[in-house]
PDB file of C-alpha atoms and ligand atoms in Angstrom:
ATOM      1  CA  MET A   3       4.612-108.560 137.632  1.00  0.00           C
ATOM      2  CA  LEU A   4       5.957-105.030 138.027  1.00  0.00           C
ATOM      3  CA  ASN A   5       5.538-102.953 134.911  1.00  0.00           C
ATOM      4  CA  ILE A   6       7.273 -99.718 135.716  1.00  0.00           C
ATOM      5  CA  ASP A   7       8.506 -97.078 133.264  1.00  0.00           C
ATOM      6  CA  LEU A   8      10.174 -93.998 134.700  1.00  0.00           C
ATOM      7  CA  HIS A   9      11.386 -92.192 131.561  1.00  0.00           C
ATOM      8  CA  CYS A  10       9.398 -91.093 128.514  1.00  0.00           C
ATOM      9  CA  HIS A  11       8.537 -88.039 126.424  1.00  0.00           C
ATOM     10  CA  SER A  12       5.402 -86.327 125.173  1.00  0.00           C
ATOM     11  CA  THR A  13       4.726 -83.517 122.672  1.00  0.00           C
ATOM     12  CA  ILE A  14       5.593 -81.086 125.464  1.00  0.00           C
ATOM     13  CA  SER A  15       9.235 -81.846 124.550  1.00  0.00           C
ATOM     14  CA  ASP A  16      10.309 -84.133 121.694  1.00  0.00           C
ATOM     15  CA  GLY A  17       7.835 -86.997 121.928  1.00  0.00           C
ATOM     16  CA  ILE A  18       5.264 -87.808 119.243  1.00  0.00           C
ATOM     17  CA  LEU A  19       2.276 -88.464 121.522  1.00  0.00           C
ATOM     18  CA  THR A  20       0.420 -85.937 123.670  1.00  0.00           C
ATOM     19  CA  PRO A  21       0.585 -86.549 127.445  1.00  0.00           C
ATOM     20  CA  THR A  22      -2.902 -88.063 127.295  1.00  0.00           C
ATOM     21  CA  GLN A  23      -2.099 -90.343 124.327  1.00  0.00           C
ATOM     22  CA  LEU A  24       1.136 -91.396 126.012  1.00  0.00           C
ATOM     23  CA  VAL A  25      -0.603 -92.466 129.226  1.00  0.00           C
ATOM     24  CA  GLU A  26      -3.308 -94.253 127.231  1.00  0.00           C
ATOM     25  CA  ARG A  27      -0.624 -96.195 125.386  1.00  0.00           C
ATOM     26  CA  ALA A  28       1.093 -97.028 128.696  1.00  0.00           C
ATOM     27  CA  ALA A  29      -2.228 -98.302 130.054  1.00  0.00           C
ATOM     28  CA  MET A  30      -2.716-100.454 126.956  1.00  0.00           C
ATOM     29  CA  ARG A  31       0.704-101.971 127.564  1.00  0.00           C
ATOM     30  CA  GLY A  32      -0.116-102.770 131.185  1.00  0.00           C
ATOM     31  CA  VAL A  33       2.122-100.171 132.826  1.00  0.00           C
ATOM     32  CA  THR A  34       1.322 -99.883 136.540  1.00  0.00           C
ATOM     33  CA  THR A  35       3.667 -97.005 137.457  1.00  0.00           C
ATOM     34  CA  LEU A  36       4.639 -94.306 134.976  1.00  0.00           C
ATOM     35  CA  ALA A  37       6.755 -91.149 135.139  1.00  0.00           C
ATOM     36  CA  LEU A  38       6.510 -88.557 132.375  1.00  0.00           C
ATOM     37  CA  THR A  39       9.955 -86.976 132.010  1.00  0.00           C
ATOM     38  CA  ASP A  40       9.875 -84.311 129.313  1.00  0.00           C
ATOM     39  CA  HIS A  41      13.074 -82.408 128.593  1.00  0.00           C
ATOM     40  CA  ASP A  42      13.322 -79.232 130.699  1.00  0.00           C
ATOM     41  CA  ASP A  43       9.539 -78.878 131.038  1.00  0.00           C
ATOM     42  CA  ILE A  44       6.825 -80.039 133.404  1.00  0.00           C
ATOM     43  CA  ALA A  45       3.829 -78.629 131.536  1.00  0.00           C
ATOM     44  CA  GLY A  46       2.519 -82.096 130.624  1.00  0.00           C
ATOM     45  CA  LEU A  47       2.309 -83.493 134.137  1.00  0.00           C
ATOM     46  CA  ALA A  48      -1.194 -82.328 135.067  1.00  0.00           C
ATOM     47  CA  LYS A  49      -2.843 -83.821 131.956  1.00  0.00           C
ATOM     48  CA  ALA A  50      -0.831 -87.020 132.223  1.00  0.00           C
ATOM     49  CA  ARG A  51      -1.720 -87.400 135.904  1.00  0.00           C
ATOM     50  CA  HIS A  52      -5.392 -86.873 135.131  1.00  0.00           C
ATOM     51  CA  THR A  53      -5.420 -89.590 132.463  1.00  0.00           C
ATOM     52  CA  ALA A  54      -3.322 -91.898 134.645  1.00  0.00           C
ATOM     53  CA  ALA A  55      -5.890 -91.640 137.456  1.00  0.00           C
ATOM     54  CA  ALA A  56      -8.667 -92.671 135.060  1.00  0.00           C
ATOM     55  CA  LYS A  57      -6.557 -95.639 133.891  1.00  0.00           C
ATOM     56  CA  ASN A  58      -5.559 -96.688 137.391  1.00  0.00           C
ATOM     57  CA  ILE A  59      -1.887 -96.014 136.776  1.00  0.00           C
ATOM     58  CA  ASN A  60       0.312 -94.817 139.616  1.00  0.00           C
ATOM     59  CA  PHE A  61       1.703 -91.574 138.176  1.00  0.00           C
ATOM     60  CA  ILE A  62       5.062 -90.051 139.145  1.00  0.00           C
ATOM     61  CA  ASN A  63       5.854 -86.410 138.376  1.00  0.00           C
ATOM     62  CA  GLY A  64       9.091 -86.349 136.395  1.00  0.00           C
ATOM     63  CA  VAL A  65      11.402 -84.203 134.300  1.00  0.00           C
ATOM     64  CA  GLU A  66      14.655 -84.722 132.352  1.00  0.00           C
ATOM     65  CA  ILE A  67      16.995 -81.793 132.914  1.00  0.00           C
ATOM     66  CA  SER A  68      19.751 -80.867 130.437  1.00  0.00           C
ATOM     67  CA  VAL A  69      23.042 -80.295 132.244  1.00  0.00           C
ATOM     68  CA  SER A  70      26.559 -79.277 131.216  1.00  0.00           C
ATOM     69  CA  TRP A  71      29.324 -81.004 133.124  1.00  0.00           C
ATOM     70  CA  ARG A  72      33.018 -80.764 132.211  1.00  0.00           C
ATOM     71  CA  GLY A  73      32.136 -79.701 128.692  1.00  0.00           C
ATOM     72  CA  ARG A  74      29.695 -82.559 128.100  1.00  0.00           C
ATOM     73  CA  THR A  75      25.923 -82.654 128.062  1.00  0.00           C
ATOM     74  CA  LEU A  76      24.328 -84.954 130.631  1.00  0.00           C
ATOM     75  CA  HIS A  77      20.680 -85.641 131.335  1.00  0.00           C
ATOM     76  CA  ILE A  78      19.428 -85.786 134.904  1.00  0.00           C
ATOM     77  CA  VAL A  79      15.993 -87.244 135.476  1.00  0.00           C
ATOM     78  CA  GLY A  80      14.042 -85.928 138.463  1.00  0.00           C
ATOM     79  CA  LEU A  81      11.443 -88.308 139.896  1.00  0.00           C
ATOM     80  CA  ASP A  82       8.627 -87.486 142.284  1.00  0.00           C
ATOM     81  CA  ILE A  83       9.283 -83.773 141.981  1.00  0.00           C
ATOM     82  CA  ASP A  84       6.870 -81.084 143.095  1.00  0.00           C
ATOM     83  CA  PRO A  85       5.806 -79.134 139.962  1.00  0.00           C
ATOM     84  CA  GLU A  86       4.876 -76.160 142.161  1.00  0.00           C
ATOM     85  CA  TYR A  87       8.412 -75.684 143.512  1.00  0.00           C
ATOM     86  CA  THR A  88       9.522 -72.223 142.400  1.00  0.00           C
ATOM     87  CA  PRO A  89      13.296 -72.776 142.020  1.00  0.00           C
ATOM     88  CA  LEU A  90      12.556 -75.777 139.780  1.00  0.00           C
ATOM     89  CA  ILE A  91      10.025 -73.829 137.702  1.00  0.00           C
ATOM     90  CA  GLU A  92      12.423 -70.908 137.299  1.00  0.00           C
ATOM     91  CA  GLY A  93      15.448 -73.086 136.610  1.00  0.00           C
ATOM     92  CA  LEU A  94      13.624 -74.956 133.836  1.00  0.00           C
ATOM     93  CA  ALA A  95      12.399 -71.670 132.328  1.00  0.00           C
ATOM     94  CA  THR A  96      16.009 -70.468 132.107  1.00  0.00           C
ATOM     95  CA  ILE A  97      17.119 -73.643 130.342  1.00  0.00           C
ATOM     96  CA  ARG A  98      14.243 -73.418 127.868  1.00  0.00           C
ATOM     97  CA  ALA A  99      15.084 -69.801 127.075  1.00  0.00           C
ATOM     98  CA  GLY A 100      18.468 -70.947 125.754  1.00  0.00           C
ATOM     99  CA  ARG A 101      16.919 -73.445 123.346  1.00  0.00           C
ATOM    100  CA  SER A 102      15.607 -70.980 120.751  1.00  0.00           C
ATOM    101  CA  HIS A 103      19.013 -69.330 120.444  1.00  0.00           C
ATOM    102  CA  ARG A 104      20.726 -72.704 120.063  1.00  0.00           C
ATOM    103  CA  ALA A 105      18.172 -73.646 117.391  1.00  0.00           C
ATOM    104  CA  GLU A 106      19.166 -70.575 115.371  1.00  0.00           C
ATOM    105  CA  ASN A 107      22.808 -71.639 115.655  1.00  0.00           C
ATOM    106  CA  ILE A 108      22.005 -75.196 114.563  1.00  0.00           C
ATOM    107  CA  ALA A 109      20.217 -73.798 111.501  1.00  0.00           C
ATOM    108  CA  LEU A 110      23.246 -71.602 110.687  1.00  0.00           C
ATOM    109  CA  GLU A 111      25.507 -74.653 110.936  1.00  0.00           C
ATOM    110  CA  LEU A 112      23.262 -76.692 108.641  1.00  0.00           C
ATOM    111  CA  ALA A 113      23.121 -73.804 106.154  1.00  0.00           C
ATOM    112  CA  LYS A 114      26.932 -73.988 105.931  1.00  0.00           C
ATOM    113  CA  ILE A 115      26.599 -77.386 104.249  1.00  0.00           C
ATOM    114  CA  GLY A 116      23.764 -76.244 102.004  1.00  0.00           C
ATOM    115  CA  ILE A 117      20.789 -77.342 104.113  1.00  0.00           C
ATOM    116  CA  HIS A 118      18.493 -74.333 104.144  1.00  0.00           C
ATOM    117  CA  GLY A 119      15.189 -73.661 105.851  1.00  0.00           C
ATOM    118  CA  SER A 120      15.904 -75.988 108.742  1.00  0.00           C
ATOM    119  CA  LEU A 121      14.798 -73.558 111.457  1.00  0.00           C
ATOM    120  CA  GLU A 122      11.264 -73.263 110.067  1.00  0.00           C
ATOM    121  CA  GLY A 123      11.438 -76.941 109.146  1.00  0.00           C
ATOM    122  CA  ALA A 124      12.288 -77.958 112.705  1.00  0.00           C
ATOM    123  CA  TYR A 125       9.620 -75.668 114.179  1.00  0.00           C
ATOM    124  CA  ALA A 126       7.070 -77.405 111.967  1.00  0.00           C
ATOM    125  CA  HIS A 127       7.744 -80.549 114.032  1.00  0.00           C
ATOM    126  CA  VAL A 128       7.496 -79.093 117.532  1.00  0.00           C
ATOM    127  CA  GLY A 129       4.567 -79.504 119.860  1.00  0.00           C
ATOM    128  CA  GLU A 130       5.623 -76.517 121.966  1.00  0.00           C
ATOM    129  CA  ARG A 131       7.840 -73.892 120.327  1.00  0.00           C
ATOM    130  CA  ARG A 132       9.721 -73.233 123.567  1.00  0.00           C
ATOM    131  CA  LEU A 133      11.055 -76.762 123.635  1.00  0.00           C
ATOM    132  CA  ILE A 134      12.688 -76.762 120.212  1.00  0.00           C
ATOM    133  CA  GLY A 135      15.433 -79.385 120.208  1.00  0.00           C
ATOM    134  CA  ARG A 136      17.663 -81.533 118.068  1.00  0.00           C
ATOM    135  CA  THR A 137      15.009 -84.223 117.624  1.00  0.00           C
ATOM    136  CA  HIS A 138      12.858 -81.694 115.758  1.00  0.00           C
ATOM    137  CA  PHE A 139      15.772 -80.899 113.445  1.00  0.00           C
ATOM    138  CA  ALA A 140      16.318 -84.624 113.031  1.00  0.00           C
ATOM    139  CA  ARG A 141      12.699 -85.150 111.982  1.00  0.00           C
ATOM    140  CA  PHE A 142      13.049 -82.314 109.471  1.00  0.00           C
ATOM    141  CA  LEU A 143      16.213 -83.917 108.046  1.00  0.00           C
ATOM    142  CA  VAL A 144      14.442 -87.273 107.696  1.00  0.00           C
ATOM    143  CA  GLU A 145      11.506 -85.589 105.974  1.00  0.00           C
ATOM    144  CA  GLN A 146      13.936 -83.935 103.541  1.00  0.00           C
ATOM    145  CA  GLY A 147      15.588 -87.263 102.750  1.00  0.00           C
ATOM    146  CA  TYR A 148      18.965 -86.644 104.420  1.00  0.00           C
ATOM    147  CA  ALA A 149      18.635 -89.838 106.487  1.00  0.00           C
ATOM    148  CA  LYS A 150      16.244 -92.764 106.732  1.00  0.00           C
ATOM    149  CA  ASP A 151      15.275 -92.250 110.366  1.00  0.00           C
ATOM    150  CA  VAL A 152      15.990 -90.104 113.436  1.00  0.00           C
ATOM    151  CA  LYS A 153      18.605 -92.494 114.787  1.00  0.00           C
ATOM    152  CA  SER A 154      20.569 -92.323 111.525  1.00  0.00           C
ATOM    153  CA  VAL A 155      20.475 -88.521 111.556  1.00  0.00           C
ATOM    154  CA  PHE A 156      22.387 -88.555 114.845  1.00  0.00           C
ATOM    155  CA  LYS A 157      25.226 -90.515 113.215  1.00  0.00           C
ATOM    156  CA  LYS A 158      25.875 -87.874 110.541  1.00  0.00           C
ATOM    157  CA  TYR A 159      24.490 -84.594 111.852  1.00  0.00           C
ATOM    158  CA  LEU A 160      23.758 -82.581 115.008  1.00  0.00           C
ATOM    159  CA  ILE A 161      26.501 -84.136 117.150  1.00  0.00           C
ATOM    160  CA  LYS A 162      29.942 -82.828 118.086  1.00  0.00           C
ATOM    161  CA  GLY A 163      32.278 -82.924 115.091  1.00  0.00           C
ATOM    162  CA  LYS A 164      29.458 -83.257 112.526  1.00  0.00           C
ATOM    163  CA  PRO A 165      27.468 -80.678 110.554  1.00  0.00           C
ATOM    164  CA  GLY A 166      24.631 -78.988 112.384  1.00  0.00           C
ATOM    165  CA  TYR A 167      26.253 -79.104 115.801  1.00  0.00           C
ATOM    166  CA  ALA A 168      25.973 -75.999 117.965  1.00  0.00           C
ATOM    167  CA  PRO A 169      27.625 -76.056 121.390  1.00  0.00           C
ATOM    168  CA  HIS A 170      25.425 -74.951 124.243  1.00  0.00           C
ATOM    169  CA  GLU A 171      25.712 -74.330 127.985  1.00  0.00           C
ATOM    170  CA  TRP A 172      22.910 -76.022 129.938  1.00  0.00           C
ATOM    171  CA  ALA A 173      22.285 -76.009 133.702  1.00  0.00           C
ATOM    172  CA  ALA A 174      25.002 -76.833 136.241  1.00  0.00           C
ATOM    173  CA  LEU A 175      24.834 -80.350 137.711  1.00  0.00           C
ATOM    174  CA  GLY A 176      24.579 -79.017 141.266  1.00  0.00           C
ATOM    175  CA  ASP A 177      21.701 -76.701 140.347  1.00  0.00           C
ATOM    176  CA  ALA A 178      19.701 -79.445 138.618  1.00  0.00           C
ATOM    177  CA  ILE A 179      20.118 -81.783 141.587  1.00  0.00           C
ATOM    178  CA  SER A 180      19.213 -79.051 144.085  1.00  0.00           C
ATOM    179  CA  TRP A 181      16.007 -78.145 142.182  1.00  0.00           C
ATOM    180  CA  ILE A 182      15.017 -81.817 142.146  1.00  0.00           C
ATOM    181  CA  ARG A 183      15.965 -82.482 145.761  1.00  0.00           C
ATOM    182  CA  GLY A 184      14.558 -79.191 146.972  1.00  0.00           C
ATOM    183  CA  SER A 185      11.214 -80.101 145.461  1.00  0.00           C
ATOM    184  CA  GLY A 186      11.221 -83.415 147.327  1.00  0.00           C
ATOM    185  CA  GLY A 187      12.310 -85.571 144.374  1.00  0.00           C
ATOM    186  CA  ARG A 188      15.133 -87.967 143.562  1.00  0.00           C
ATOM    187  CA  ALA A 189      17.829 -87.252 140.998  1.00  0.00           C
ATOM    188  CA  VAL A 190      18.778 -89.991 138.531  1.00  0.00           C
ATOM    189  CA  ILE A 191      21.597 -89.988 135.963  1.00  0.00           C
ATOM    190  CA  ALA A 192      19.829 -90.810 132.695  1.00  0.00           C
ATOM    191  CA  HIS A 193      21.348 -93.343 130.258  1.00  0.00           C
ATOM    192  CA  PRO A 194      24.965 -93.137 131.540  1.00  0.00           C
ATOM    193  CA  GLY A 195      26.095 -95.365 128.669  1.00  0.00           C
ATOM    194  CA  ARG A 196      25.360 -92.591 126.203  1.00  0.00           C
ATOM    195  CA  TYR A 197      28.095 -90.277 127.474  1.00  0.00           C
ATOM    196  CA  ASP A 198      31.048 -92.408 126.493  1.00  0.00           C
ATOM    197  CA  LEU A 199      32.870 -91.723 129.767  1.00  0.00           C
ATOM    198  CA  GLY A 200      36.100 -93.502 130.577  1.00  0.00           C
ATOM    199  CA  LYS A 201      36.325 -95.336 133.905  1.00  0.00           C
ATOM    200  CA  ASN A 202      38.010 -92.451 135.742  1.00  0.00           C
ATOM    201  CA  VAL A 203      35.641 -89.777 134.491  1.00  0.00           C
ATOM    202  CA  LEU A 204      32.651 -91.999 135.253  1.00  0.00           C
ATOM    203  CA  ARG A 205      33.905 -92.479 138.786  1.00  0.00           C
ATOM    204  CA  ASP A 206      34.432 -88.716 139.174  1.00  0.00           C
ATOM    205  CA  LEU A 207      30.905 -88.093 137.920  1.00  0.00           C
ATOM    206  CA  LEU A 208      29.327 -90.635 140.245  1.00  0.00           C
ATOM    207  CA  GLU A 209      31.266 -89.349 143.244  1.00  0.00           C
ATOM    208  CA  GLU A 210      30.313 -85.756 142.497  1.00  0.00           C
ATOM    209  CA  PHE A 211      26.701 -86.794 141.839  1.00  0.00           C
ATOM    210  CA  CYS A 212      26.507 -88.584 145.208  1.00  0.00           C
ATOM    211  CA  ALA A 213      28.152 -85.698 147.047  1.00  0.00           C
ATOM    212  CA  LEU A 214      25.624 -83.294 145.517  1.00  0.00           C
ATOM    213  CA  GLY A 215      22.718 -85.434 146.682  1.00  0.00           C
ATOM    214  CA  GLY A 216      22.013 -87.602 143.621  1.00  0.00           C
ATOM    215  CA  SER A 217      20.216 -90.885 144.305  1.00  0.00           C
ATOM    216  CA  ALA A 218      20.176 -93.256 141.354  1.00  0.00           C
ATOM    217  CA  ILE A 219      21.415 -94.194 137.905  1.00  0.00           C
ATOM    218  CA  GLU A 220      19.385 -95.505 135.015  1.00  0.00           C
ATOM    219  CA  VAL A 221      20.447 -99.049 134.353  1.00  0.00           C
ATOM    220  CA  VAL A 222      17.679-100.336 132.084  1.00  0.00           C
ATOM    221  CA  THR A 223      17.047 -97.940 129.174  1.00  0.00           C
ATOM    222  CA  SER A 224      16.684 -98.072 125.384  1.00  0.00           C
ATOM    223  CA  SER A 225      20.212 -96.653 125.174  1.00  0.00           C
ATOM    224  CA  HIS A 226      21.998 -99.578 126.876  1.00  0.00           C
ATOM    225  CA  THR A 227      23.221-102.885 125.527  1.00  0.00           C
ATOM    226  CA  PRO A 228      22.832-105.920 127.833  1.00  0.00           C
ATOM    227  CA  GLU A 229      26.537-105.535 128.694  1.00  0.00           C
ATOM    228  CA  GLN A 230      25.996-101.914 129.695  1.00  0.00           C
ATOM    229  CA  VAL A 231      23.054-102.950 131.885  1.00  0.00           C
ATOM    230  CA  LYS A 232      25.368-105.283 133.830  1.00  0.00           C
ATOM    231  CA  TYR A 233      28.195-102.739 133.873  1.00  0.00           C
ATOM    232  CA  PHE A 234      26.122 -99.892 135.314  1.00  0.00           C
ATOM    233  CA  ALA A 235      24.296-102.190 137.729  1.00  0.00           C
ATOM    234  CA  GLN A 236      27.695-103.103 139.167  1.00  0.00           C
ATOM    235  CA  TYR A 237      28.634 -99.426 139.511  1.00  0.00           C
ATOM    236  CA  ALA A 238      25.345 -98.727 141.274  1.00  0.00           C
ATOM    237  CA  LYS A 239      26.002-101.521 143.763  1.00  0.00           C
ATOM    238  CA  ASN A 240      29.587-100.419 144.382  1.00  0.00           C
ATOM    239  CA  MET A 241      28.590 -96.807 144.931  1.00  0.00           C
ATOM    240  CA  ASP A 242      25.434 -97.562 146.936  1.00  0.00           C
ATOM    241  CA  LEU A 243      23.263 -95.885 144.348  1.00  0.00           C
ATOM    242  CA  LEU A 244      19.685 -96.885 143.591  1.00  0.00           C
ATOM    243  CA  VAL A 245      18.800 -98.023 140.061  1.00  0.00           C
ATOM    244  CA  SER A 246      16.074 -96.858 137.720  1.00  0.00           C
ATOM    245  CA  CYS A 247      14.496 -98.082 134.499  1.00  0.00           C
ATOM    246  CA  GLY A 248      12.774 -96.302 131.663  1.00  0.00           C
ATOM    247  CA  SER A 249      12.077 -96.831 127.991  1.00  0.00           C
ATOM    248  CA  ASP A 250      12.979 -93.230 127.023  1.00  0.00           C
ATOM    249  CA  PHE A 251      10.056 -93.679 124.639  1.00  0.00           C
ATOM    250  CA  HIS A 252       9.653 -90.808 122.133  1.00  0.00           C
ATOM    251  CA  GLY A 253       7.287 -92.403 119.646  1.00  0.00           C
ATOM    252  CA  PRO A 254       6.278 -95.739 118.163  1.00  0.00           C
ATOM    253  CA  GLN A 255       9.137 -95.794 115.617  1.00  0.00           C
ATOM    254  CA  GLU A 256      11.770 -93.894 117.529  1.00  0.00           C
ATOM    255  CA  SER A 257      12.861 -95.900 120.563  1.00  0.00           C
ATOM    256  CA  HIS A 258      14.317 -99.341 121.061  1.00  0.00           C
ATOM    257  CA  TYR A 259      11.790-100.105 123.816  1.00  0.00           C
ATOM    258  CA  ASP A 260       8.135 -99.212 123.719  1.00  0.00           C
ATOM    259  CA  LEU A 261       6.492 -98.097 126.993  1.00  0.00           C
ATOM    260  CA  GLY A 262       6.792-100.521 129.899  1.00  0.00           C
ATOM    261  CA  GLN A 263       7.499-104.262 129.855  1.00  0.00           C
ATOM    262  CA  LEU A 264      11.199-103.546 130.351  1.00  0.00           C
ATOM    263  CA  PRO A 265      13.803-106.196 131.199  1.00  0.00           C
ATOM    264  CA  GLU A 266      14.461-106.812 134.896  1.00  0.00           C
ATOM    265  CA  PHE A 267      17.423-105.412 136.803  1.00  0.00           C
ATOM    266  CA  PRO A 268      20.398-107.683 137.456  1.00  0.00           C
ATOM    267  CA  LEU A 269      20.335-109.323 140.899  1.00  0.00           C
ATOM    268  CA  GLY A 270      21.313-107.245 143.909  1.00  0.00           C
ATOM    269  CA  CYS A 271      20.119-103.850 142.648  1.00  0.00           C
ATOM    270  CA  THR A 272      17.916-101.627 144.811  1.00  0.00           C
ATOM    271  CA  PRO A 273      15.235 -99.933 142.689  1.00  0.00           C
ATOM    272  CA  VAL A 274      14.666 -96.204 143.056  1.00  0.00           C
ATOM    273  CA  TRP A 275      11.058 -97.027 144.032  1.00  0.00           C
ATOM    274  CA  HIS A 276      12.002 -99.417 146.876  1.00  0.00           C
ATOM    275  CA  ASP A 277      10.522 -97.137 149.535  1.00  0.00           C
ATOM    276  CA  TRP A 278       7.683 -95.580 147.524  1.00  0.00           C
ATOM    277  CA  LYS A 279       4.133 -96.323 148.530  1.00  0.00           C
ATOM    278  CA  ASN A 280       1.761 -97.893 145.974  1.00  0.00           C
ATOM    279  CA  ASN A 281       4.356-100.071 144.242  1.00  0.00           C
ATOM    280  CA  GLY A 282       4.893-103.778 143.959  1.00  0.00           C
TER     281      GLY A 282
HETATM  282  P1  AMP B   8      18.484 -81.759 122.741  1.00  0.00           P
HETATM  283  O1  AMP B   8      18.068 -81.832 124.182  1.00  0.00           O
HETATM  284  O2  AMP B   8      17.682 -80.768 121.960  1.00  0.00           O
HETATM  285  O3  AMP B   8      19.961 -81.595 122.557  1.00  0.00           O
HETATM  286  O4  AMP B   8      18.076 -83.143 122.084  1.00  0.00           O
HETATM  287  C1  AMP B   8      18.441 -84.343 122.678  1.00  0.00           C
HETATM  288  C2  AMP B   8      17.537 -85.412 122.135  1.00  0.00           C
HETATM  289  O5  AMP B   8      17.963 -85.815 120.852  1.00  0.00           O
HETATM  290  C3  AMP B   8      17.544 -86.685 122.956  1.00  0.00           C
HETATM  291  O6  AMP B   8      16.689 -86.594 124.041  1.00  0.00           O
HETATM  292  C4  AMP B   8      17.020 -87.682 121.959  1.00  0.00           C
HETATM  293  O7  AMP B   8      15.627 -87.573 121.856  1.00  0.00           O
HETATM  294  C5  AMP B   8      17.639 -87.187 120.673  1.00  0.00           C
HETATM  295  N1  AMP B   8      18.881 -87.933 120.382  1.00  0.00           N
HETATM  296  C6  AMP B   8      20.131 -87.617 120.726  1.00  0.00           C
HETATM  297  N2  AMP B   8      20.995 -88.559 120.273  1.00  0.00           N
HETATM  298  C7  AMP B   8      20.252 -89.476 119.639  1.00  0.00           C
HETATM  299  C8  AMP B   8      20.521 -90.703 118.959  1.00  0.00           C
HETATM  300  N3  AMP B   8      21.773 -91.157 118.823  1.00  0.00           N
HETATM  301  N4  AMP B   8      19.489 -91.391 118.431  1.00  0.00           N
HETATM  302  C9  AMP B   8      18.221 -90.941 118.540  1.00  0.00           C
HETATM  303  N5  AMP B   8      17.892 -89.794 119.181  1.00  0.00           N
HETATM  304  C10 AMP B   8      18.893 -89.080 119.718  1.00  0.00           C
HETATM  305 MN1   MN B   9      14.556 -86.598 123.574  1.00  0.00          MN
HETATM  306 MN1   MN B  10      18.120 -88.135 127.528  1.00  0.00          MN
HETATM  307 MN1   MN B  11      14.791 -88.900 127.526  1.00  0.00          MN
END
């Protein structure tokens, strides 16, 4: 049986496990092909690859790039990227540089409703200071008793229209895709069901994504209901896009799916790995 997971996070971004621990857990769960896809950073790939080799796991270099498109934030996963490709390295560095400033703004927003000390509190939860993100604020808010878990935080705080939200401009869609493609990788729209796009906007996005050289959409992910899996699989087929799957694992208590052992794609989908060597 295939046991492929092409989306997960380590302490390099907002995951709980180090790259090594993450790959060890994947091995324990029988994963045969794994991509590490930290947000806006590729610093964990070398360690993860090293551990994967020892565990006989086929390792794919990955990244999840934060993008702004028509005023929304989208995530674009890059698979099989070259971590030595300079435009990718520089592009990711620029995105990361914006994160510390946004974190200050998030803390100012939280202070407005009487939540103080969140900047230091969030930094206490980071693995790498340069990758400070909303998940770290969420963990601080859980620790302080504002919500029972990270998922619940994102219902009341840190999102548009709620306290603790700070708007931010990420990379352009075309830039993210060109860094991924230029480095020899494939671009994948992560968890499309999370963006709450109407039919017309979704079609616009997919058309633009294809025209810019995008390859696939994530169909199986912790973010999708079974209905959304079918819905996005149909879109992929109609638009001739490949499909991808990934747990989006952040930590043992924080994702719907643990690493690997994901549900199968609906019939008629072409997986993003269909022409990769070493699979199947
Ligand atoms: P950032 O890139 O700093 O804006 O943080 C985005 C991250 O926040 C995502 O990758 C998730 O890890 C987390 N996140 C966003 N929305 C939710 C949610 N509804 N439930 C759990 N985690 C979420
Ligand atoms: Mn995350
Ligand atoms: Mn994401
Ligand atoms: Mn993710």
